[in-house]
Amino acid sequence: MKAVLDSGFFFSDCPITGEVYTTPSVCDELVDIRSKGKFEKFSAEGLHIISPSAKNRERVLKAAERSKDINIISNTDRDILALALDLEAVLYTDDFAIQNVAGVLGVQ
């Protein structure tokens, strides 16, 4: 299973298996020692850091307009949603706005 991780994942103790991915913008949000430590652990285990396609970033914007979350989701949120579309992956997030847009896009 492919999974895309939001920055919130790196602050939690949620277990995960399979191929894991995140975006450069998520990496930029990890500033405290705990999240950086967890990031380093997952990097050593094969975490992939990939930028999403422009095509799917545009799809995310349109979906955010439909879900009325366009003014709530950040560029990082858009990136992880677009990457989940690119990879046909499951998205790990605790953010309700991201979950709303994911629902419109059909992202798990």
Short mmCIF file of C-alpha atoms in Angstrom, two decimals:
data_model
loop_
_atom_site.label_atom_id
_atom_site.label_comp_id
_atom_site.label_asym_id
_atom_site.label_seq_id
_atom_site.Cartn_x
_atom_site.Cartn_y
_atom_site.Cartn_z
CA MET A 1 0.00 0.00 0.00
CA LYS A 2 1.20 3.51 -0.83
CA ALA A 3 0.59 6.21 1.77
CA VAL A 4 1.08 9.98 1.64
CA LEU A 5 1.85 11.56 5.00
CA ASP A 6 0.72 14.99 6.17
CA SER A 7 2.93 16.85 8.63
CA GLY A 8 0.57 15.89 11.47
CA PHE A 9 1.66 12.29 11.05
CA PHE A 10 5.16 13.18 12.21
CA PHE A 11 3.75 14.52 15.48
CA SER A 12 1.77 11.34 16.23
CA ASP A 13 2.47 7.76 17.20
CA CYS A 14 0.36 6.28 14.42
CA PRO A 15 1.86 3.06 13.05
CA ILE A 16 2.16 2.62 9.31
CA THR A 17 3.47 0.02 6.89
CA GLY A 18 4.06 -0.02 3.16
CA GLU A 19 5.55 2.57 0.84
CA VAL A 20 5.44 6.03 2.44
CA TYR A 21 5.65 9.37 0.68
CA THR A 22 5.49 13.04 1.55
CA THR A 23 6.22 16.36 -0.12
CA PRO A 24 9.06 18.86 0.27
CA SER A 25 6.58 21.36 1.73
CA VAL A 26 5.71 18.92 4.54
CA CYS A 27 9.42 18.56 5.30
CA ASP A 28 9.64 22.34 5.64
CA GLU A 29 6.94 22.29 8.35
CA LEU A 30 8.84 19.88 10.61
CA VAL A 31 10.69 22.17 13.01
CA ASP A 32 10.58 20.55 16.46
CA ILE A 33 12.91 17.77 17.63
CA ARG A 34 10.20 15.08 17.89
CA SER A 35 8.85 15.53 14.37
CA LYS A 36 12.35 15.82 12.91
CA GLY A 37 13.36 12.64 14.72
CA LYS A 38 10.38 10.73 13.37
CA PHE A 39 11.06 12.12 9.91
CA GLU A 40 14.69 10.95 10.10
CA LYS A 41 13.54 7.48 11.22
CA PHE A 42 11.16 7.16 8.27
CA SER A 43 13.75 8.59 5.87
CA ALA A 44 16.18 5.87 6.94
CA GLU A 45 13.44 3.30 6.29
CA GLY A 46 12.74 4.53 2.74
CA LEU A 47 10.43 7.56 2.98
CA HIS A 48 10.10 9.09 -0.50
CA ILE A 49 9.94 12.89 -0.85
CA ILE A 50 8.24 13.88 -4.09
CA SER A 51 6.69 17.03 -5.51
CA PRO A 52 3.19 16.61 -6.95
CA SER A 53 2.17 17.24 -10.53
CA ALA A 54 0.84 20.64 -11.55
CA LYS A 55 -2.15 18.92 -13.16
CA ASN A 56 -3.30 17.38 -9.89
CA ARG A 57 -2.56 20.55 -7.90
CA GLU A 58 -5.09 22.22 -10.21
CA ARG A 59 -7.60 19.39 -9.62
CA VAL A 60 -7.18 19.94 -5.87
CA LEU A 61 -7.94 23.64 -6.21
CA LYS A 62 -11.14 22.91 -8.12
CA ALA A 63 -12.18 20.31 -5.54
CA ALA A 64 -11.45 22.75 -2.70
CA GLU A 65 -13.72 25.28 -4.37
CA ARG A 66 -16.50 22.67 -4.55
CA SER A 67 -16.06 21.67 -0.89
CA LYS A 68 -15.86 25.33 0.21
CA ASP A 69 -12.38 24.74 1.72
CA ILE A 70 -10.49 26.87 -0.81
CA ASN A 71 -9.68 29.58 1.77
CA ILE A 72 -8.72 27.05 4.44
CA ILE A 73 -6.29 24.61 2.84
CA SER A 74 -2.66 25.65 2.55
CA ASN A 75 -0.16 25.10 -0.25
CA THR A 76 1.20 22.14 1.72
CA ASP A 77 -2.32 20.71 1.98
CA ARG A 78 -2.70 21.07 -1.77
CA ASP A 79 0.63 19.34 -2.33
CA ILE A 80 -0.19 16.26 -0.27
CA LEU A 81 -3.64 15.91 -1.84
CA ALA A 82 -2.16 16.22 -5.33
CA LEU A 83 0.56 13.69 -4.50
CA ALA A 84 -2.06 11.24 -3.21
CA LEU A 85 -3.80 11.60 -6.58
CA ASP A 86 -0.54 11.18 -8.49
CA LEU A 87 0.30 7.97 -6.64
CA GLU A 88 -3.26 6.66 -6.14
CA ALA A 89 -2.29 6.48 -2.47
CA VAL A 90 -4.03 6.59 0.89
CA LEU A 91 -3.68 9.93 2.67
CA TYR A 92 -2.77 10.11 6.36
CA THR A 93 -4.02 13.38 7.87
CA ASP A 94 -5.97 14.62 10.86
CA ASP A 95 -6.96 17.88 9.13
CA PHE A 96 -10.71 18.16 8.49
CA ALA A 97 -10.40 20.54 5.53
CA ILE A 98 -7.98 18.14 3.84
CA GLN A 99 -10.39 15.29 4.54
CA ASN A 100 -13.26 17.27 2.98
CA VAL A 101 -11.31 17.93 -0.20
CA ALA A 102 -10.04 14.33 -0.27
CA GLY A 103 -13.66 13.18 -0.18
CA VAL A 104 -14.51 15.29 -3.22
CA LEU A 105 -11.47 13.88 -5.04
CA GLY A 106 -12.12 10.28 -4.04
CA VAL A 107 -8.83 10.03 -2.10
CA GLN A 108 -8.93 7.60 0.84
#
